Coordinates of C-alpha atoms in Angstrom, one line a residue:
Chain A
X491 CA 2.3 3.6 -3.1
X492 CA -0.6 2.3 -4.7
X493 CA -0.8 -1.5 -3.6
X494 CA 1.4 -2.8 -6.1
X495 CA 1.0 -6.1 -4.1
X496 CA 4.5 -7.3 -1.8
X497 CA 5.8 -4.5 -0.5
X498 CA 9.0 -6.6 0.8
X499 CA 12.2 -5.1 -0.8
X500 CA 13.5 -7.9 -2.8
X501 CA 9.8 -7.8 -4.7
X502 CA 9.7 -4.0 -5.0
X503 CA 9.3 -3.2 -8.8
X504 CA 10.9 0.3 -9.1
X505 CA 13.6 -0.3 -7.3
X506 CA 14.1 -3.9 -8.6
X507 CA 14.2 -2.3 -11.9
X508 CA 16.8 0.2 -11.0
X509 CA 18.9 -2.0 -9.4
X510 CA 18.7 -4.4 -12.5
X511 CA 19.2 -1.0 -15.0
X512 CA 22.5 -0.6 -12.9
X513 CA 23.8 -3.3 -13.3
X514 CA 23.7 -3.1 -17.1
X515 CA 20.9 -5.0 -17.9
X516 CA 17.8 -4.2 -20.7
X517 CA 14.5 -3.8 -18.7
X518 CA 11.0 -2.5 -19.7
X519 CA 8.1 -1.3 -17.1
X520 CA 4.6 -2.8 -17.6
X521 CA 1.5 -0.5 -15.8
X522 CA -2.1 -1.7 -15.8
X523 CA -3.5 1.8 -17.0
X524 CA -6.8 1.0 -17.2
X525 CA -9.4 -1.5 -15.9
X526 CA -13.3 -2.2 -17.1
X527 CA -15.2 -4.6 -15.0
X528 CA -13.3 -7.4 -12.8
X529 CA -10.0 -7.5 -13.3
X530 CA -8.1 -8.6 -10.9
X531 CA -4.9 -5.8 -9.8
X532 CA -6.3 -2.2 -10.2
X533 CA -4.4 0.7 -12.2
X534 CA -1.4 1.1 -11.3
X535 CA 0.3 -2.4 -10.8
X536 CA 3.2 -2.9 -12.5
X537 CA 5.9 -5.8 -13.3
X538 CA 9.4 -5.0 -14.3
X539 CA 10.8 -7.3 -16.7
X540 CA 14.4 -7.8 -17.2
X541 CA 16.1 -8.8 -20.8
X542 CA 15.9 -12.4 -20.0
X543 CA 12.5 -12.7 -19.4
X544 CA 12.6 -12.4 -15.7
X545 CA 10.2 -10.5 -13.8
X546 CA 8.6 -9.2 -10.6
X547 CA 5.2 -7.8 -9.3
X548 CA 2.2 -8.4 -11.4
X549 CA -0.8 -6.8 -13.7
X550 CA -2.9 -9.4 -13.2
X551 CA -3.3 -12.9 -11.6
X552 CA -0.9 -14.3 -13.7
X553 CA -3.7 -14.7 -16.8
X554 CA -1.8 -12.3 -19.0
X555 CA 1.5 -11.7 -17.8
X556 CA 3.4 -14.0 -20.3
X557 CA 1.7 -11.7 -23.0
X558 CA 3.0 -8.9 -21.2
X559 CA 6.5 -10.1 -20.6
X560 CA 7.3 -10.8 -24.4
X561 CA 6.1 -7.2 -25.3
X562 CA 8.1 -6.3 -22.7
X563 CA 11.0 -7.7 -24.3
X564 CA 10.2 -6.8 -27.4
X565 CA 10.2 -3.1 -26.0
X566 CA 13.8 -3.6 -24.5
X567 CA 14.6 -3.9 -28.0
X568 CA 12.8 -0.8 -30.0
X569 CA 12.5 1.3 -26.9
X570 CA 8.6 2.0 -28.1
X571 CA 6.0 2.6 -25.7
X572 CA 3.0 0.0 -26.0
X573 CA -0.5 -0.1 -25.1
X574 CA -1.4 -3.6 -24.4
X575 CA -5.3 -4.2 -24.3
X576 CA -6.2 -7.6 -23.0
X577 CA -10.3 -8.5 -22.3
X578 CA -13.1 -10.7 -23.4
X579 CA -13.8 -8.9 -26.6
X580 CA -10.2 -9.2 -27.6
X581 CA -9.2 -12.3 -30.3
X582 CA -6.5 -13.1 -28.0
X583 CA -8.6 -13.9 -25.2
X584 CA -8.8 -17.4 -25.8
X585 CA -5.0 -17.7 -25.3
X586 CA -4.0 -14.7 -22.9
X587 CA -7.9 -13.7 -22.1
X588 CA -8.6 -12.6 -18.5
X589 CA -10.7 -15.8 -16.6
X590 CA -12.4 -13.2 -14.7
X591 CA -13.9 -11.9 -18.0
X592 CA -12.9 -7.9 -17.0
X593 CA -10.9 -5.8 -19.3
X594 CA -7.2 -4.3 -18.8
X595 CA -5.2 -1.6 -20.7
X596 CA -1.9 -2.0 -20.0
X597 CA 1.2 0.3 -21.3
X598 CA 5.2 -1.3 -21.6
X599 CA 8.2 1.2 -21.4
X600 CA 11.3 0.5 -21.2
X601 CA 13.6 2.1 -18.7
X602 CA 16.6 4.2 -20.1
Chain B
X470 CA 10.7 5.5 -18.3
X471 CA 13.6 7.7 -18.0
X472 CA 16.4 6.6 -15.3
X473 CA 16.6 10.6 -13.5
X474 CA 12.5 9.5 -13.3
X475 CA 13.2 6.2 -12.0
X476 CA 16.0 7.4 -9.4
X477 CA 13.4 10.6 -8.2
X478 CA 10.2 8.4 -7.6
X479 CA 12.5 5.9 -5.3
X480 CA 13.7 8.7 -3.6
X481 CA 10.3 10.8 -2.8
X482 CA 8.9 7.5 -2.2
X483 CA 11.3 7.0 0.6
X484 CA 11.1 10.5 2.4
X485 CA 7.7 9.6 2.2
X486 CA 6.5 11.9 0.0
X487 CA 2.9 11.6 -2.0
X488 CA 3.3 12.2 -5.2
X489 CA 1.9 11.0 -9.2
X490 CA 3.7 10.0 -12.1
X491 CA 2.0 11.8 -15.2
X492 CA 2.9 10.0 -18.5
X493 CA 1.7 11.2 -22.0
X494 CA 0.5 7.5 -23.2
X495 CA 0.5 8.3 -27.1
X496 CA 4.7 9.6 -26.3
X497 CA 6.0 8.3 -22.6
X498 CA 7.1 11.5 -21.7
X499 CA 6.5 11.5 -18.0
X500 CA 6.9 14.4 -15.5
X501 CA 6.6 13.8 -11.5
X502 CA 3.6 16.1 -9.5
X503 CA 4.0 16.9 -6.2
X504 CA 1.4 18.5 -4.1
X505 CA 1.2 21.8 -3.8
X506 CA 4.6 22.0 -6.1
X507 CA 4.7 23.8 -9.6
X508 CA 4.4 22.1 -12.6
X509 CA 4.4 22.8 -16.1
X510 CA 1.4 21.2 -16.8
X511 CA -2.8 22.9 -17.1
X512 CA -4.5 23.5 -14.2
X513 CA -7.4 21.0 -15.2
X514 CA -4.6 18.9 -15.2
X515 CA -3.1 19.7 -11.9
X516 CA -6.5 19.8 -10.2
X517 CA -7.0 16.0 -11.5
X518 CA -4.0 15.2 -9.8
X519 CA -4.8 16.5 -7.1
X520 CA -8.0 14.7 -6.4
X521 CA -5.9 11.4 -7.7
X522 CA -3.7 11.7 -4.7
X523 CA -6.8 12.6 -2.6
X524 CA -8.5 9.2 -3.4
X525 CA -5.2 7.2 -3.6
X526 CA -6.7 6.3 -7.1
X527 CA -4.7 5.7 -10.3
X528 CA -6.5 6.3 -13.6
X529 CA -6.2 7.6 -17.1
X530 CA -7.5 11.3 -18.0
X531 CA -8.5 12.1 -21.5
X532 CA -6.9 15.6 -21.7
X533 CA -7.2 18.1 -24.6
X534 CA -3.7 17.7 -24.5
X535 CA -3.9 14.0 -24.7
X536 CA -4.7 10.5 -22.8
X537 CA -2.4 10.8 -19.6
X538 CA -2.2 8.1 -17.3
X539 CA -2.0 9.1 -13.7
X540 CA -0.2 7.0 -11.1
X541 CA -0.6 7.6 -7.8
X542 CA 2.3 7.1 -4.8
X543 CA 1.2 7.9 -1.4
X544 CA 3.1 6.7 1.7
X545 CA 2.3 3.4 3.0
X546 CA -0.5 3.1 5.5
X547 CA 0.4 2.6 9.2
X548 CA -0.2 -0.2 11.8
X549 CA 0.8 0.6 15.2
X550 CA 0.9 -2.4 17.6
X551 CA 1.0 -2.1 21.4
X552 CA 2.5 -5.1 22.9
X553 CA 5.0 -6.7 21.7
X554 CA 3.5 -10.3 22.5
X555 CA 3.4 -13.0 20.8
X556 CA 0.4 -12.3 18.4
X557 CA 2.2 -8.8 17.4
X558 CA 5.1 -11.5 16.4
X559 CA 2.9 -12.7 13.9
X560 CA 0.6 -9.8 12.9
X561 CA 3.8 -7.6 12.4
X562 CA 5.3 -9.6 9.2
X563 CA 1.4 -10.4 8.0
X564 CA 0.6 -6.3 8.2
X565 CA 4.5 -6.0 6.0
X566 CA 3.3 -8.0 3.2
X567 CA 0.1 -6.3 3.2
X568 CA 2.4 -2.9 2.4
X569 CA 2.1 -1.3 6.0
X570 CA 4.8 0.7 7.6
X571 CA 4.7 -1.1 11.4
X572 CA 5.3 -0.1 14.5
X573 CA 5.7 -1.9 17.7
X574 CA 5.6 -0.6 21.0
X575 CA 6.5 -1.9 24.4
X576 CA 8.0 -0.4 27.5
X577 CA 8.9 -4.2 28.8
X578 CA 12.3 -4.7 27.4
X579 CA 11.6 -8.2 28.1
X580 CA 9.0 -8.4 25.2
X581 CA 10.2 -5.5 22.6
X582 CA 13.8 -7.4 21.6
X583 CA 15.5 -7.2 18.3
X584 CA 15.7 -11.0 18.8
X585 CA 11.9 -11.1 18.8
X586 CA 10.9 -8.6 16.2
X587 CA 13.9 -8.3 14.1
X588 CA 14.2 -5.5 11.2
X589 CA 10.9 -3.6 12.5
X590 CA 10.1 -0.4 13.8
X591 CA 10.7 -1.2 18.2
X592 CA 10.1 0.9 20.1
X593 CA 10.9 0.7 24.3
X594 CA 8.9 4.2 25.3
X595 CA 5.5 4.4 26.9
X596 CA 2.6 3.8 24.7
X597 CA 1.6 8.0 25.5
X598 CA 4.9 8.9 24.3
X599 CA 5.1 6.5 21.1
X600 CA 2.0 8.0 19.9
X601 CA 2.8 11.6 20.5
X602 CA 5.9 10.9 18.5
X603 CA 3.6 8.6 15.8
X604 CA 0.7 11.2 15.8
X605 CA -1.4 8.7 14.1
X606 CA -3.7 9.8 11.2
X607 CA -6.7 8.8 8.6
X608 CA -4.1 6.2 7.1
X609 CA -2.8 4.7 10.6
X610 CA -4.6 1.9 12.5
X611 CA -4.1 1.1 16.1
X612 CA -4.2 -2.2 17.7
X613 CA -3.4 -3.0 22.0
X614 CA -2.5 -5.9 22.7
X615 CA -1.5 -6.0 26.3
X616 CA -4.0 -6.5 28.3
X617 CA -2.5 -3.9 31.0
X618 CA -4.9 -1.1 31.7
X619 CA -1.1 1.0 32.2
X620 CA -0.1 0.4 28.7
X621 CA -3.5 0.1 26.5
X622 CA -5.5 2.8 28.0
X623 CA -3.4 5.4 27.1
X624 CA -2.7 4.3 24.1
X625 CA -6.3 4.0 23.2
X626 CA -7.2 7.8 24.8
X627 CA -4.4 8.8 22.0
X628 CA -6.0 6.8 19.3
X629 CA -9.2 8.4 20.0
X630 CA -8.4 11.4 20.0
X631 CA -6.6 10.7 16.4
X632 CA -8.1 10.1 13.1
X633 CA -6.7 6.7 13.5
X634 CA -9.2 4.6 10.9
X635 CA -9.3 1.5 13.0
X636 CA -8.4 0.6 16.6
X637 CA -8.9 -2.6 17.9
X638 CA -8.0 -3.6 21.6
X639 CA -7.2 -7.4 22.6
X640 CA -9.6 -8.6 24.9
X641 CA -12.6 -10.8 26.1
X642 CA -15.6 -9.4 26.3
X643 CA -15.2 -8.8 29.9
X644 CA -12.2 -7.0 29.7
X645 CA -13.4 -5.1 27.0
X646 CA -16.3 -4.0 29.0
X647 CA -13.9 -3.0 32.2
X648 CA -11.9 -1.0 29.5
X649 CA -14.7 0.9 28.3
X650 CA -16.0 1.7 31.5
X651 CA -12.2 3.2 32.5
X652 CA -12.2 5.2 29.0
X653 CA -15.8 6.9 29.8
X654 CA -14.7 7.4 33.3
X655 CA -11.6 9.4 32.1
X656 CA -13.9 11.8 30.0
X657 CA -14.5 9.5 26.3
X658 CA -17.8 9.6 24.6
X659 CA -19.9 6.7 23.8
X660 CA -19.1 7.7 20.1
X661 CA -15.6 7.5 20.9
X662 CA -15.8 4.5 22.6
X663 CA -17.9 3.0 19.7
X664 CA -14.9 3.3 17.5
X665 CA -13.3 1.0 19.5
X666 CA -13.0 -2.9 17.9
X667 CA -12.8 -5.7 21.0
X668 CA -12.8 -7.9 21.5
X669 CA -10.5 -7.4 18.4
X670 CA -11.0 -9.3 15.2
X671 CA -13.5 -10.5 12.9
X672 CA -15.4 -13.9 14.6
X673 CA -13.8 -16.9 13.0
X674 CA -12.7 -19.1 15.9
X675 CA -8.9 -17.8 15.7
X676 CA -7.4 -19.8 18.7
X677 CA -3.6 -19.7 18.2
X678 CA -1.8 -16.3 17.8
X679 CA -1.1 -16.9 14.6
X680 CA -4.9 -17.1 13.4
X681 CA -5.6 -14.0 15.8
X682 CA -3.1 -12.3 14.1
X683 CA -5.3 -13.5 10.2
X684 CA -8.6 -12.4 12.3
X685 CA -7.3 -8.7 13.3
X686 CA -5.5 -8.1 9.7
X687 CA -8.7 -9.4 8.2
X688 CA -10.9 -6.8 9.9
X689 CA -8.4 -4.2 9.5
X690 CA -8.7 -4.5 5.7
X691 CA -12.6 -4.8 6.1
X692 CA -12.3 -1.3 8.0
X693 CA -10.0 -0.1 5.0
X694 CA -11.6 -1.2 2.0
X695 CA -15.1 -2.4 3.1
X696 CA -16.1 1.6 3.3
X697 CA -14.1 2.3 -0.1
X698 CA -16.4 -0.5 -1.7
X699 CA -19.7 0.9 0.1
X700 CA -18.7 4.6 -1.3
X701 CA -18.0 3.2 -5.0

């Protein structure tokens, strides 16, 4: 796949999430869908984020992924997709802003 | 993401299939494309796949139908190591966590043990037969590491005559020499011979196997991304 990063089993995202699904618990998917500029994990990186919080993989190098993560959660609860836009321009940049100064679009699912 | 989605991509994604996960990002529907397979969706759309999978490149299309995102699963690259020596001990793990498939391959049942290479690809045939059986391609890379003339040379005649996108052969530069002197004598080109890395590595005073094994993995990426980046 697309160089979602560690590619050892115990960090493989889909299938961390499907083992995690089966055994009952909430989880949610998050993608970077699109990127502008630097950013540092190119479309296509995902985490998968269980419903206490825990994840593995990444979207980014670690800049944003606490954002991510409680959207995550949140979309655990409401099963909505999101669309997660994290860069410069954005007002939250000064908290969860990218250090590189690139842009990333990033959707959260969660897994039925 | 629904769980019959989830439970197909993990199992295309182990036979090794190349495939792209289409989701609609203003309703998460999602449907799986498979080259060369039917599929409900346009034939601009399909044709976008299509060249997704080509380049290995996720992305987002803006569609008449709506903003898709496109994600791309191909297999994972290959790395096939001849000589199963000490640096393949530590080149094999270090190519894993870079996401390639690896395979090790050494006739001397001495060298290729499970001890030494546990929960890896080992093989015991001759390197000509390993890479008959491998048929390396555009998304392989070969690397020798035996210093044998009986076991590299073939496997290196094999390479050649693959798409292989990198081949490197351990080496000092007099042995590399003597090597490429055999190769030409046995009917390669000089612009076969040219794709040949060795002494094999990128120049940063590696000494111990382990930091040969950093310098070969480093130039193997170079080879892999370094054109991508040029193209872009």
């Amino acid at each position: 796949m697309t160089d979602t990063g560690l590619h050892a089993s115990s960090d493989d995202v889909l299938a961390r999430a499907r083992s995690w699904r089966a055994s009952g618990k909430g989880v949610a998917l998050a993608t970077v869908v699109s990127t502008w500029g630097s950013s540092p994990r190119p479309a296509g990186s995902q985490i998968a984020i269980d419903d206490s919080g825990a994840f593995v993989g990444s979207v980014s190098g670690g800049c944003i992924e606490g954002a991510v993560i409680r959207e995550g959660l949140e979309a655990i609860r409401d099963g909505r997709i999101r669309l997660l836009d994290f860069g410069v321009s954005n007002e939250q940049a000064w908290e969860v802003g990218l250090a590189c100064g690139g842009k990333v679009r990033v959707m959260v699912e969660r897994v039925e | 993401m629904k769980r019959t989605v989830l439970d197909e991509l993990l199992q295309a994604r182990a036979a090794k299939r190349a495939m792209a996960l289409v989701t609609d990002l203003a309703t998460g529907a999602q449907t799986i494309v498979y080259p060369d397979a039917a599929t409900s969706l346009s034939d601009d759309i399909k044709a976008a796949v299509g060249r997704a999978i080509q380049d290995d490149r996720s992305g987002t299309l803006d569609a008449p139908e709506g903003r898709l995102f496109i994600q791309v699963f191909t297999p994972p690259v290959r790395l096939i190591l001849v000589g199963a020596v000490h640096i393949a001990q530590a080149l094999a793990p270090m190519a894993a966590l870079a996401g390639y498939a690896v395979s090790v391959v050494d006739p001397r049942r001495a060298f290729a043990s499970d001890a030494r290479f546990p929960d890896l690809d080992l093989s015991t045939e001759w390197p000509d037969e390993a890479m008959a059986r491998l048929k390396p391609d555009s998304r392989t890379a070969v690397v020798t590491l035996t210093h044998d003339p009986k076991l590299d040379d073939p496997a290196l005649a094999a390479a050649l005559a693959s798409d292989a996108f990198y081949i490197g052969a351990l080496g000092s530069r007099k042995t590399h020499a003597a090597r490429l002197g055999r190769l030409k004598e046995a009917g390669a080109t000089d612009a076969q011979i040219a794709r040949i890395h060795g002494p094999v590595g990128l120049a940063i005073g590696a000494a111990s196997p382990a930091e040969i094994a950093v310098s070969i993995m480093a130039q193997i990426t170079q080879a892999r991304r370094g054109r991508a980046e040029a193209a872009s």
